[in-house]
Coordinates of C-alpha atoms in Angstrom, one line a residue:
Chain A
X311 CA 82.1 -116.6 -116.6
X312 CA 80.6 -113.2 -116.1
X313 CA 77.5 -112.4 -114.1
X314 CA 74.6 -111.0 -116.1
X315 CA 73.5 -107.5 -115.3
X316 CA 70.3 -109.0 -114.0
X317 CA 72.3 -111.0 -111.4
X318 CA 74.5 -108.1 -110.5
X319 CA 71.5 -105.9 -109.9
X320 CA 69.8 -108.5 -107.7
X321 CA 73.0 -108.9 -105.5
X322 CA 73.4 -105.1 -105.3
X323 CA 69.8 -104.9 -104.1
X324 CA 70.4 -107.5 -101.4
X325 CA 73.6 -105.7 -100.5
X326 CA 71.8 -102.3 -100.3
X327 CA 74.2 -100.7 -102.7
X328 CA 73.2 -98.2 -105.3
X329 CA 75.6 -98.7 -108.2
X330 CA 76.2 -96.7 -111.4
X331 CA 75.9 -98.5 -114.8
X332 CA 79.7 -98.5 -115.1
X333 CA 80.1 -100.1 -111.7
X334 CA 77.5 -102.7 -112.5
X335 CA 79.3 -103.8 -115.6
X336 CA 82.7 -103.7 -113.9
X337 CA 81.4 -105.8 -111.0
X338 CA 79.8 -108.4 -113.4
X339 CA 83.2 -109.0 -115.0
X340 CA 85.3 -108.9 -111.9
X341 CA 83.0 -111.0 -109.7
X342 CA 82.9 -113.5 -112.6
X343 CA 86.7 -113.7 -112.6
X344 CA 86.8 -114.4 -108.9
X345 CA 84.1 -117.0 -109.1
X346 CA 86.0 -118.7 -111.9
X347 CA 89.0 -118.8 -109.6
X348 CA 87.3 -120.2 -106.5
X349 CA 85.7 -122.9 -108.6
X350 CA 88.9 -124.9 -108.0
X351 CA 87.5 -125.9 -104.6
X352 CA 85.3 -128.3 -106.5
X353 CA 88.4 -130.4 -107.2
X354 CA 88.3 -131.5 -103.6
X355 CA 86.0 -134.1 -102.1
X356 CA 84.9 -132.6 -98.8
X357 CA 82.2 -135.1 -97.9
X358 CA 82.3 -135.8 -94.2
X359 CA 84.6 -132.8 -93.5
X360 CA 83.3 -130.6 -90.7
X361 CA 83.2 -126.9 -91.6
X362 CA 85.7 -124.8 -89.6
X363 CA 83.9 -121.6 -88.8
X364 CA 86.5 -120.3 -86.3
X365 CA 90.1 -121.2 -85.9
X366 CA 89.9 -121.3 -82.1
X367 CA 86.8 -123.3 -81.5
X368 CA 85.3 -121.8 -78.4
X369 CA 81.6 -122.2 -77.7
X370 CA 79.2 -120.7 -75.2
X371 CA 81.5 -118.0 -73.8
X372 CA 79.4 -116.8 -70.8
X373 CA 79.7 -113.9 -68.4
X374 CA 77.8 -113.1 -65.2
X375 CA 74.5 -111.3 -65.9
X376 CA 75.3 -108.1 -64.0
X377 CA 74.5 -104.5 -64.9
X378 CA 77.5 -102.4 -66.1
X379 CA 77.7 -98.9 -67.5
X380 CA 77.4 -98.7 -71.3
X381 CA 78.1 -95.9 -73.7
X382 CA 76.2 -92.7 -72.5
X383 CA 73.6 -91.5 -74.9
X384 CA 75.3 -88.3 -75.9
X385 CA 78.4 -90.2 -77.0
X386 CA 76.4 -92.8 -78.7
X387 CA 74.6 -90.0 -80.7
X388 CA 77.8 -87.9 -81.3
X389 CA 78.5 -89.4 -84.7
X390 CA 74.9 -89.5 -86.0
X391 CA 74.4 -87.7 -89.3
X392 CA 70.9 -86.6 -88.0
X393 CA 69.7 -86.6 -84.4
X394 CA 67.4 -84.5 -82.2
X395 CA 69.7 -85.1 -79.2
X396 CA 67.6 -88.1 -78.1
X397 CA 67.1 -90.2 -81.2
X398 CA 68.6 -91.2 -84.5
X399 CA 66.4 -89.5 -87.2
X400 CA 65.4 -91.4 -90.3
X401 CA 63.0 -90.6 -93.2
X402 CA 59.4 -91.4 -92.6
X403 CA 58.7 -95.1 -93.2
X404 CA 54.9 -94.9 -93.3
X405 CA 52.9 -93.2 -96.0
X406 CA 50.4 -90.5 -95.2
Chain B
X1463 CA 124.7 -86.4 -84.8
X1464 CA 123.1 -89.6 -86.0
X1465 CA 119.4 -89.8 -85.6
X1466 CA 117.9 -91.8 -82.7
X1467 CA 115.5 -93.2 -85.2
X1468 CA 118.2 -95.2 -86.9
X1469 CA 118.6 -97.2 -83.8
X1470 CA 116.7 -100.6 -83.4
X1471 CA 113.7 -100.4 -81.0
X1472 CA 115.5 -102.6 -78.5
X1473 CA 118.2 -99.9 -78.0
X1474 CA 115.7 -97.1 -77.8
X1475 CA 113.9 -98.8 -75.0
X1476 CA 117.1 -99.4 -73.1
X1477 CA 118.1 -95.7 -73.5
X1478 CA 114.7 -94.5 -72.4
X1479 CA 114.6 -96.7 -69.4
X1480 CA 118.1 -95.6 -68.4
X1481 CA 117.1 -92.0 -68.7
X1482 CA 119.7 -91.4 -71.4
X1483 CA 117.0 -90.2 -73.8
X1484 CA 113.7 -88.5 -72.9
X1485 CA 110.4 -89.6 -74.5
X1486 CA 109.9 -85.9 -75.4
X1487 CA 113.2 -85.8 -77.3
X1488 CA 112.5 -89.0 -79.2
X1489 CA 108.9 -87.9 -79.9
X1490 CA 110.2 -84.6 -81.3
X1491 CA 112.6 -86.5 -83.5
X1492 CA 109.7 -88.5 -84.9
X1493 CA 107.6 -85.4 -85.5
X1494 CA 110.5 -83.8 -87.2
X1495 CA 111.1 -86.9 -89.4
X1496 CA 107.4 -86.9 -90.3
X1497 CA 107.4 -83.2 -91.2
X1498 CA 110.6 -83.8 -93.3
X1499 CA 109.8 -87.1 -95.0
X1500 CA 106.1 -87.9 -94.8
X1501 CA 105.2 -85.5 -97.7
X1502 CA 106.9 -88.1 -99.9
X1503 CA 106.0 -91.3 -97.9
X1504 CA 102.5 -90.3 -97.1
X1505 CA 102.2 -92.9 -94.3
X1506 CA 100.1 -90.7 -91.9
X1507 CA 96.5 -89.6 -92.3
X1508 CA 96.6 -87.6 -89.1
X1509 CA 99.4 -86.5 -86.7
X1510 CA 98.6 -84.7 -83.4
X1511 CA 101.8 -82.8 -82.5
X1512 CA 100.6 -81.2 -79.3
X1513 CA 98.9 -84.2 -77.9
X1514 CA 101.8 -86.6 -78.6
X1515 CA 104.3 -84.1 -77.1
X1516 CA 102.0 -83.8 -74.0
X1517 CA 101.9 -87.6 -73.6
X1518 CA 105.7 -87.8 -73.9
X1519 CA 106.3 -85.0 -71.4
X1520 CA 103.9 -86.5 -68.9
X1521 CA 105.8 -89.9 -69.2
X1522 CA 109.1 -88.0 -68.7
X1523 CA 107.7 -86.2 -65.6
X1524 CA 106.5 -89.5 -64.1
X1525 CA 109.9 -91.1 -64.7
X1526 CA 111.7 -88.1 -63.1
X1527 CA 109.4 -88.4 -60.1
X1528 CA 110.5 -92.1 -59.7
X1529 CA 107.3 -93.6 -60.9
X1530 CA 107.6 -96.8 -63.0
X1531 CA 106.7 -96.4 -66.6
X1532 CA 105.4 -99.4 -68.5
X1533 CA 107.5 -101.6 -70.7
X1534 CA 107.2 -99.3 -73.7
X1535 CA 109.0 -96.6 -71.7
X1536 CA 107.7 -93.7 -73.8
X1537 CA 108.2 -95.1 -77.3
X1538 CA 106.3 -93.2 -80.0
X1539 CA 103.9 -95.5 -81.9
X1540 CA 101.8 -95.1 -85.1
X1541 CA 98.3 -96.7 -85.1
X1542 CA 96.6 -98.1 -88.2
X1543 CA 93.5 -95.9 -88.7
X1544 CA 91.0 -98.7 -88.0
X1545 CA 91.7 -99.1 -84.2
X1546 CA 89.5 -96.8 -82.1
X1547 CA 91.0 -94.3 -79.7
X1548 CA 88.5 -92.2 -77.8
X1549 CA 88.2 -88.6 -79.1
X1550 CA 90.4 -89.3 -82.2
X1551 CA 89.2 -89.8 -85.7
X1552 CA 89.1 -93.3 -87.1
X1553 CA 88.5 -93.2 -90.8
X1554 CA 89.4 -96.7 -92.0
X1555 CA 90.7 -94.7 -95.0
X1556 CA 87.1 -94.6 -96.2
X1557 CA 84.8 -91.7 -97.2
X1558 CA 82.2 -93.6 -95.1
X1559 CA 84.0 -92.7 -91.8
X1560 CA 85.7 -89.5 -92.9
X1561 CA 84.2 -87.5 -90.0
X1562 CA 83.9 -90.3 -87.5
X1563 CA 85.4 -89.7 -84.0
X1564 CA 85.7 -92.8 -81.8
X1565 CA 83.5 -92.6 -78.7
X1566 CA 85.7 -95.2 -76.9
X1567 CA 89.2 -96.8 -77.0
X1568 CA 90.1 -100.2 -78.2
X1569 CA 91.5 -102.7 -75.7
X1570 CA 95.0 -102.4 -77.3
X1571 CA 95.0 -98.7 -77.0
X1572 CA 94.2 -98.9 -73.2
X1573 CA 97.0 -101.5 -72.9
X1574 CA 99.6 -99.4 -74.9
X1575 CA 98.9 -96.3 -72.9
X1576 CA 99.3 -98.2 -69.7
X1577 CA 102.5 -99.6 -71.0
X1578 CA 103.9 -96.1 -71.6
X1579 CA 103.4 -95.6 -75.4
X1580 CA 103.1 -92.2 -77.1
X1581 CA 100.5 -92.4 -79.8
X1582 CA 101.8 -90.0 -82.4
X1583 CA 99.3 -90.5 -85.3
X1584 CA 97.1 -92.5 -87.5
X1585 CA 98.5 -94.6 -90.3
X1586 CA 97.1 -94.9 -93.8
X1587 CA 95.7 -98.2 -95.1
X1588 CA 93.6 -99.8 -97.8
X1589 CA 89.9 -98.9 -97.2
X1590 CA 88.5 -101.1 -94.4
X1591 CA 91.8 -103.1 -94.7
X1592 CA 90.8 -104.5 -98.1
X1593 CA 93.8 -104.5 -100.4
X1594 CA 97.4 -105.6 -100.7
X1595 CA 99.0 -102.3 -101.9
X1596 CA 97.6 -99.5 -99.9
X1597 CA 96.1 -98.0 -103.1
X1598 CA 92.5 -98.6 -102.0
X1599 CA 92.8 -95.7 -99.5
X1600 CA 90.2 -93.1 -100.2
X1601 CA 92.6 -90.3 -99.2
X1602 CA 96.2 -90.9 -100.3
X1603 CA 98.5 -93.5 -101.6
X1604 CA 101.5 -94.4 -99.4
X1605 CA 104.9 -95.0 -101.0
X1606 CA 107.5 -97.6 -100.2
X1607 CA 110.5 -95.7 -98.5
X1608 CA 112.9 -98.1 -100.5
X1609 CA 111.5 -96.8 -103.8
X1610 CA 108.8 -94.1 -103.8
X1611 CA 107.3 -95.4 -107.1
X1612 CA 106.6 -98.7 -105.5
X1613 CA 103.9 -100.0 -103.1
X1614 CA 104.6 -100.5 -99.4
X1615 CA 102.2 -103.4 -99.6
X1616 CA 98.9 -103.5 -97.7
X1617 CA 96.5 -103.3 -96.2
X1618 CA 98.7 -101.8 -93.3
X1619 CA 100.5 -99.6 -95.8
X1620 CA 101.1 -96.6 -93.6
X1621 CA 102.1 -98.7 -90.5
X1622 CA 104.8 -100.5 -92.5
X1623 CA 106.1 -97.4 -94.3
X1624 CA 106.2 -95.4 -91.0
X1625 CA 108.6 -97.9 -89.5
X1626 CA 110.6 -98.5 -92.7
X1627 CA 110.9 -94.7 -93.3
X1628 CA 112.1 -94.3 -89.7
X1629 CA 109.2 -92.0 -88.9
X1630 CA 108.3 -94.1 -85.8
X1631 CA 110.2 -97.1 -84.3
X1632 CA 107.0 -99.1 -84.0
X1633 CA 103.4 -99.2 -85.2
X1634 CA 100.2 -101.2 -84.9
X1635 CA 98.6 -102.9 -87.9
X1636 CA 95.9 -105.6 -88.4
X1637 CA 96.2 -108.8 -90.4
X1638 CA 93.2 -110.6 -92.0
X1639 CA 95.0 -112.3 -94.9
X1640 CA 98.5 -111.0 -94.7
X1641 CA 98.0 -107.2 -94.1
X1642 CA 100.8 -107.1 -91.5
X1643 CA 103.3 -109.6 -92.9
X1644 CA 103.1 -108.7 -96.6
X1645 CA 103.8 -105.0 -96.1
X1646 CA 106.5 -105.8 -93.5
X1647 CA 108.2 -108.0 -96.1
X1648 CA 108.0 -105.4 -98.9
X1649 CA 109.2 -102.6 -96.6
X1650 CA 112.0 -104.6 -94.8
X1651 CA 110.7 -104.4 -91.3
X1652 CA 109.4 -106.9 -88.7
X1653 CA 105.7 -107.6 -88.7
X1654 CA 103.9 -110.2 -86.6
X1655 CA 100.4 -111.6 -86.8
X1656 CA 99.5 -113.2 -83.5
X1657 CA 97.5 -116.4 -82.9
X1658 CA 93.8 -115.7 -83.4
X1659 CA 92.5 -114.8 -79.9
X1660 CA 95.9 -113.7 -78.5
X1661 CA 95.0 -110.0 -78.8
X1662 CA 91.6 -108.6 -78.1
X1663 CA 89.8 -107.2 -81.1
X1664 CA 87.6 -104.9 -79.0
X1665 CA 87.7 -101.5 -80.7
X1666 CA 89.2 -102.9 -83.9
X1667 CA 86.8 -102.0 -86.8
X1668 CA 85.7 -105.4 -88.1
X1669 CA 86.5 -106.7 -91.6
X1670 CA 86.4 -110.5 -91.3
X1671 CA 85.9 -111.3 -87.7
X1672 CA 87.1 -114.9 -87.7
X1673 CA 90.4 -113.9 -89.4
X1674 CA 91.2 -110.4 -88.1
X1675 CA 94.1 -109.9 -85.6
X1676 CA 95.9 -106.8 -84.4
X1677 CA 99.7 -107.1 -84.4
X1678 CA 102.9 -105.1 -84.2
X1679 CA 105.4 -103.7 -86.7
X1680 CA 108.8 -102.8 -85.4
X1681 CA 112.3 -102.1 -86.7
X1682 CA 113.6 -105.3 -84.9
X1683 CA 112.3 -108.5 -83.4
X1684 CA 112.7 -107.1 -79.9
X1685 CA 110.4 -104.3 -80.7
X1686 CA 107.7 -106.6 -82.0
X1687 CA 108.1 -108.9 -79.0
X1688 CA 107.7 -105.9 -76.6
X1689 CA 104.7 -104.5 -78.4
X1690 CA 103.0 -107.9 -78.4
X1691 CA 103.8 -108.4 -74.7
X1692 CA 102.2 -105.0 -74.0
X1693 CA 98.9 -105.8 -75.8
X1694 CA 98.3 -109.6 -75.6
X1695 CA 96.0 -111.2 -73.1
X1696 CA 92.4 -111.9 -72.2
X1697 CA 89.7 -109.2 -72.5
X1698 CA 86.1 -110.2 -71.7
X1699 CA 84.8 -107.6 -74.2
X1700 CA 86.0 -109.8 -77.1
X1701 CA 84.5 -113.2 -76.6
X1702 CA 87.0 -114.8 -79.0
X1703 CA 89.9 -113.5 -76.9
X1704 CA 91.5 -116.5 -75.2
X1705 CA 92.2 -116.6 -71.5
X1706 CA 95.8 -117.9 -71.4
X1707 CA 98.8 -116.5 -69.6
X1708 CA 101.0 -114.2 -71.6
X1709 CA 104.7 -115.1 -71.2
X1710 CA 107.4 -112.3 -71.2
X1711 CA 108.4 -112.6 -74.9
X1712 CA 111.3 -110.2 -74.4
X1713 CA 112.9 -112.2 -71.4
X1714 CA 113.6 -115.3 -73.4
X1715 CA 114.1 -113.6 -76.8
X1716 CA 117.9 -113.9 -76.9
X1717 CA 118.1 -117.5 -75.9
X1718 CA 118.7 -119.5 -79.1
X1719 CA 116.5 -122.5 -79.6
X1720 CA 118.6 -125.7 -79.4
X1721 CA 117.6 -128.4 -81.8
X1722 CA 115.2 -126.2 -83.7
X1723 CA 113.3 -128.1 -86.3
X1724 CA 112.3 -126.0 -89.3
X1725 CA 109.7 -127.2 -91.7
X1726 CA 110.2 -126.4 -95.4
X1727 CA 107.1 -126.9 -97.6
X1728 CA 107.6 -127.7 -101.3
X1729 CA 104.3 -125.8 -102.0
X1730 CA 106.1 -122.6 -100.9
X1731 CA 108.6 -122.8 -103.7
X1732 CA 106.2 -123.8 -106.5
X1733 CA 105.3 -121.9 -109.6
X1734 CA 104.5 -118.2 -109.0
X1735 CA 107.4 -117.4 -106.7
X1736 CA 109.9 -114.9 -108.2
X1737 CA 113.5 -116.3 -108.5
X1738 CA 115.0 -113.3 -106.7
X1739 CA 112.7 -113.9 -103.7
X1740 CA 113.3 -117.6 -103.7
X1741 CA 117.1 -117.0 -103.7
X1742 CA 116.9 -114.7 -100.6
X1743 CA 114.7 -117.2 -98.8
X1744 CA 117.0 -120.1 -99.6
X1745 CA 120.0 -118.2 -98.3
X1746 CA 118.0 -117.5 -95.1
X1747 CA 117.4 -121.3 -94.7
X1748 CA 121.1 -121.8 -95.1
X1749 CA 121.7 -119.4 -92.2
X1750 CA 119.4 -121.4 -90.0
X1751 CA 121.2 -124.6 -91.0
X1752 CA 124.6 -123.0 -90.1
X1753 CA 123.0 -122.1 -86.7
X1754 CA 122.4 -125.8 -86.0
X1755 CA 118.7 -126.0 -87.0
X1756 CA 117.4 -129.1 -88.7
X1757 CA 115.5 -128.5 -92.0
X1758 CA 112.7 -131.0 -92.5
X1759 CA 110.5 -131.4 -95.6
X1760 CA 106.8 -131.0 -94.8
X1761 CA 103.7 -130.9 -97.0
X1762 CA 100.9 -128.4 -97.0
X1763 CA 98.9 -130.0 -99.8
X1764 CA 95.8 -127.8 -99.4
X1765 CA 97.6 -124.5 -99.3
X1766 CA 97.0 -124.0 -103.0
X1767 CA 93.3 -123.6 -102.2
X1768 CA 93.8 -121.0 -99.5
X1769 CA 93.3 -117.9 -101.7
X1770 CA 90.0 -119.4 -103.0
X1771 CA 88.8 -120.2 -99.5
X1772 CA 89.8 -116.8 -98.3
X1773 CA 87.9 -115.0 -101.1
X1774 CA 84.7 -116.7 -100.1
X1775 CA 85.0 -116.5 -96.3
X1776 CA 86.5 -113.0 -95.9
X1777 CA 83.9 -111.3 -98.2
X1778 CA 81.1 -113.2 -96.6
X1779 CA 82.0 -112.0 -93.2
X1780 CA 82.7 -108.5 -94.6
X1781 CA 79.3 -108.2 -96.2
X1782 CA 77.7 -108.9 -92.8
X1783 CA 80.1 -106.7 -90.8
X1784 CA 79.8 -103.7 -93.2
X1785 CA 76.0 -103.9 -93.1
X1786 CA 76.3 -101.5 -90.1
X1787 CA 77.2 -98.6 -92.4
X1788 CA 73.7 -97.5 -93.4
X1789 CA 73.8 -93.7 -93.0
X1790 CA 71.9 -93.6 -89.7
X1791 CA 74.0 -94.4 -86.6
X1792 CA 77.3 -93.0 -87.9
X1793 CA 79.2 -92.5 -91.1
X1794 CA 78.3 -90.9 -94.4
X1795 CA 74.6 -90.1 -95.1
X1796 CA 73.4 -89.2 -98.6
X1797 CA 71.9 -85.8 -99.2
X1798 CA 69.6 -87.3 -101.8
X1799 CA 67.5 -89.6 -99.6
X1800 CA 64.1 -90.6 -100.6
X1801 CA 62.7 -93.7 -98.8
X1802 CA 64.6 -95.4 -96.0
X1803 CA 65.7 -98.1 -98.5
X1804 CA 67.1 -95.4 -100.8
X1805 CA 68.9 -93.8 -97.9
X1806 CA 70.7 -97.1 -97.2
X1807 CA 71.6 -97.8 -100.8
X1808 CA 72.6 -94.3 -101.7
X1809 CA 74.7 -93.7 -98.6
X1810 CA 76.6 -96.9 -99.1
X1811 CA 76.9 -96.5 -102.9
X1812 CA 78.3 -92.9 -102.5
X1813 CA 80.8 -93.6 -99.7
X1814 CA 82.3 -97.1 -100.3
X1815 CA 85.2 -97.4 -102.7
X1816 CA 85.4 -99.9 -105.6
X1817 CA 87.2 -102.8 -103.9
X1818 CA 84.9 -102.6 -100.8
X1819 CA 81.9 -102.8 -103.1
X1820 CA 83.4 -105.8 -104.9
X1821 CA 83.9 -107.6 -101.6
X1822 CA 80.5 -106.8 -100.2
X1823 CA 78.9 -108.0 -103.5
X1824 CA 81.0 -111.2 -103.5
X1825 CA 80.1 -112.0 -99.9
X1826 CA 76.4 -111.3 -100.4
X1827 CA 76.5 -113.5 -103.5
X1828 CA 78.3 -116.4 -101.7
X1829 CA 75.8 -116.2 -98.8
X1830 CA 72.7 -115.8 -100.9
X1831 CA 70.0 -118.4 -101.1
X1832 CA 70.9 -121.3 -103.4
X1833 CA 74.7 -120.6 -103.2
X1834 CA 75.4 -120.8 -99.5
X1835 CA 76.4 -124.5 -99.5
X1836 CA 78.1 -124.4 -102.8
X1837 CA 80.4 -121.5 -101.9
X1838 CA 80.4 -120.6 -98.2
X1839 CA 80.1 -124.0 -96.6
X1840 CA 82.4 -125.5 -99.1
X1841 CA 85.1 -122.9 -98.2
X1842 CA 84.7 -123.7 -94.5
X1843 CA 85.3 -127.4 -95.2
X1844 CA 88.5 -126.7 -97.1
X1845 CA 89.5 -124.3 -94.3
X1846 CA 89.4 -127.4 -92.0
X1847 CA 91.7 -129.3 -94.4
X1848 CA 94.1 -126.4 -94.4
X1849 CA 94.2 -126.3 -90.6
X1850 CA 94.7 -130.1 -90.5
X1851 CA 97.7 -129.7 -92.8
X1852 CA 99.3 -127.3 -90.2
X1853 CA 98.4 -129.6 -87.3
X1854 CA 100.2 -132.5 -89.0
X1855 CA 103.2 -130.3 -89.8
X1856 CA 103.6 -129.0 -86.3
X1857 CA 103.7 -132.5 -85.0
X1858 CA 107.1 -132.8 -86.7
X1859 CA 108.5 -129.2 -86.7
X1860 CA 108.7 -126.2 -84.4
X1861 CA 108.4 -123.5 -87.1
X1862 CA 107.7 -123.4 -90.8
X1863 CA 109.9 -121.1 -92.8
X1864 CA 109.3 -119.8 -96.3
X1865 CA 108.5 -116.7 -98.4
X1866 CA 106.0 -114.0 -97.3
X1867 CA 104.9 -112.9 -100.7
X1868 CA 105.8 -114.0 -104.2
X1869 CA 107.5 -110.8 -105.4
X1870 CA 109.4 -107.7 -104.1
X1871 CA 107.4 -104.4 -104.0
X1872 CA 105.6 -103.9 -107.3
X1873 CA 105.1 -100.5 -108.9
X1874 CA 102.2 -98.4 -107.8
X1875 CA 99.4 -98.7 -110.3
X1876 CA 100.7 -102.0 -111.7
X1877 CA 98.0 -104.3 -110.3
X1878 CA 95.1 -102.0 -109.6
X1879 CA 93.1 -103.1 -112.7
X1880 CA 93.6 -106.8 -112.0
X1881 CA 92.0 -107.8 -108.6
X1882 CA 93.0 -111.5 -109.0
X1883 CA 96.7 -110.6 -109.4
X1884 CA 96.4 -108.4 -106.3
X1885 CA 94.7 -111.2 -104.4
X1886 CA 97.5 -113.7 -105.2
X1887 CA 100.1 -111.5 -103.5
X1888 CA 98.7 -113.0 -100.2
X1889 CA 99.0 -116.6 -101.3
X1890 CA 101.6 -117.5 -98.6
X1891 CA 100.1 -115.4 -95.8
X1892 CA 96.4 -116.3 -96.0
X1893 CA 96.7 -119.9 -94.7
X1894 CA 97.8 -118.7 -91.3
X1895 CA 94.7 -116.5 -90.9
X1896 CA 92.5 -119.4 -92.0
X1897 CA 94.2 -121.8 -89.5
X1898 CA 94.5 -119.1 -86.7
X1899 CA 98.2 -119.7 -86.3
X1900 CA 100.9 -117.0 -85.7
X1901 CA 103.2 -115.8 -88.4
X1902 CA 106.0 -113.2 -88.6
X1903 CA 107.9 -111.5 -91.4
X1904 CA 111.5 -110.6 -90.7
X1905 CA 114.0 -108.8 -93.0
X1906 CA 116.0 -111.4 -94.9
X1907 CA 118.1 -109.0 -97.1
X1908 CA 117.8 -107.2 -100.3
X1909 CA 117.1 -108.5 -103.8
X1910 CA 119.6 -107.9 -106.6
X1911 CA 117.5 -104.8 -107.5
X1912 CA 117.9 -103.4 -104.0
X1913 CA 114.4 -104.1 -102.6
X1914 CA 113.7 -105.8 -99.3
X1915 CA 112.6 -109.5 -99.1
X1916 CA 111.0 -110.9 -95.9
X1917 CA 111.3 -114.4 -94.5
X1918 CA 108.1 -115.8 -93.0
X1919 CA 108.1 -118.0 -90.0
X1920 CA 104.9 -119.6 -88.8
X1921 CA 104.3 -121.6 -85.6
X1922 CA 101.6 -123.6 -83.8
X1923 CA 98.8 -121.7 -82.0
X1924 CA 100.1 -119.7 -79.1
X1925 CA 103.7 -120.5 -79.8
X1926 CA 104.7 -116.9 -80.3
X1927 CA 107.6 -117.3 -77.8
X1928 CA 109.1 -120.0 -80.1
X1929 CA 108.3 -117.9 -83.2
X1930 CA 110.0 -114.8 -81.8
X1931 CA 113.1 -116.6 -80.5
X1932 CA 113.5 -118.4 -83.8
X1933 CA 113.2 -115.0 -85.6
X1934 CA 115.7 -113.4 -83.2
X1935 CA 118.3 -116.2 -83.9
X1936 CA 118.3 -115.2 -87.6
X1937 CA 118.3 -111.5 -86.8
X1938 CA 121.2 -111.8 -84.4
X1939 CA 123.2 -113.7 -87.0
X1940 CA 122.5 -111.5 -90.0
X1941 CA 121.7 -107.8 -89.1
X1942 CA 119.5 -107.3 -92.2
X1943 CA 117.2 -105.3 -89.9
X1944 CA 119.8 -102.6 -89.6
X1945 CA 119.4 -101.8 -93.3
X1946 CA 117.8 -98.4 -93.7
X1947 CA 116.3 -97.0 -96.9
X1948 CA 118.5 -94.3 -98.4
X1949 CA 115.7 -91.7 -98.1
X1950 CA 115.6 -92.2 -94.3
X1951 CA 119.3 -92.1 -93.6
X1952 CA 120.4 -89.2 -91.5

C-alpha cells in the first residue's frame, strides 16, 4: 500500500514538519512499504498478552524532594537561536 | 618501530600502568594516525588536538607524582557525537545541531574522565543514530577501513571505524537496534551493548528511550570489559538506570567458563543469512565445542517479528523525543519564520535529513488517533513475546551464539534507496534491544572475500560478566582480534 498525499500531509502537519512535494511523494511510498512489512504482526494472536513498555520494568522511581542546583540561566540560553539574555524569543503569537 | 596502535587494548593499559608508555606518547600516536589516515576513513567529525594532549600530559604528571590514575590509565578514546561533553560540540551528525555546544557532561563522560580517559574527538554517525550504514550523516560518509568503498555499518559508523582503522584503541557508541554490534561486526572489532539500565543514559541524546544504551568498542574483549567497568553503575539522574553492584569485569575475564552451555537458534540460520557469514559463524561454534562448551538447540520463535516490532516502537519513541527540536530552545531555526507554527515546521523541515523525517512520520502515524492500538500497542505485546522467548532460552543456556548481521560490509550507496533492505541488516541485533538483554559482537575471522565477520553472543539481563568471559574464551583460542586492515598496518 501507499499512503495518499492527503494522509501524508495530515501526518506531516501532526509532526510539525514542512515537506517539499518531492518529499511528500517519497514518504507516501516509503511509509507504505514499511507499513506493509509490519502488517505481519497481525499473524499473531496477542489477546491477553500484557504490553511490554520497558525491558526493565521499574515503577515509581522516587527521590527525596530536596532543592539542588540546576543549569544556570546563561548556560541554558547559550544555544538559543534568539534570546534577549533572559528569555527565549519567539514570533508574536497574538494578533494586533 | 611498530606502532603502539597495533597492540590490543589490554596490552596498552598494562604498558601505561607500568609507566613503559606515557599517555602523551600514545595520544600523539593517535593524533598522527588520525592526520595520516582519517582523510580516507572519515571517522571523526571533530578532533581537539591541544585539549587531548593537555589531558594526556596532566594524566602523565599525576602518575609521575605518584597519584593513582583510574583504570583507563590515560587511554585515548573517541566518543560518538551524540554523548554530551560540556563545552564541546554535539551535532548528532545533524544540521539541526550543527552549532550546538553541550552545556553539561553525560554521566559516562564524567565516569571516563575519572577513570583516566583521554577524549580525543567526536565520532561520525547516522543522523540521530538512525541508520545502519553511516550514510545518513549530514556531514560526511565514513568508510570501512577494510575496504574504503564499503560501509563500516551504523549507526556508530565513526566509533567502529576509528577502532578498526587503529586511530584510537577504544570508543563509545550507542545501540538502539544494533548500532554498536552491527558496525563492530562489519569492521572486525569488539562492540558490546550492555543490559538496558546498566549504563546511565544521562547526557545521551535520546532516540528511542526504552531501547537506547551506551556501550564500548575496543580492539579486544579486555578493552570492552574495561570501558564497561569504567562507565557502568547507578546514576539517579537516569531513572531507568538500575541500582545493582558492578562486578570487576576485567578481574574474572581470563577464567574460562566450565560447562558453558551455548544456545544455538535455528531462526538465526534461516533464509536471508549469507552463506559466507553462516560458514564463519559455524566455525566459531566448532571452536566453542572444542573448548568443552555444550551446544544446545533453542527456539526463538518470535524473533522473525522483531524488525516489525522495532519499526513501530523506535519511531514512535523517536517522534516524541525529537519533538524537542523546534527552533526555539536550541538547534536550527529557520530564517523564513511567519507564525509560531510555521517556525516549528520550517525549522524542522529544513534541518532534519530524509531518514529522520521518515521515522518521525512513521512514529506519528503509529501513535495517531485510530492507529495507536493497531500499531503501537500491538508491537508492545509482541515485544513481550520476544522477551518471553529469551527468558525460556536462558533457563536452559548461559549464552546464545549466532550471527550479528546477515552479510559482510555492503558497498556504500548500495542500500540507500531501499529503507527496508537497510532495516533488515539489524534482524539479529534488534531482539536484544527489545528484550533489554546484553549482546556482544566479537571478531570471528574473515570471509573468503577478506571482509570481517562478527560472532554475536547474548546473555540474560545483567550477565555481562558471563558474556565477556565467554567472548574472551573464543578470543584467546583464535586471535582473530589481532587482524588489522591493510590500510592501518604500520
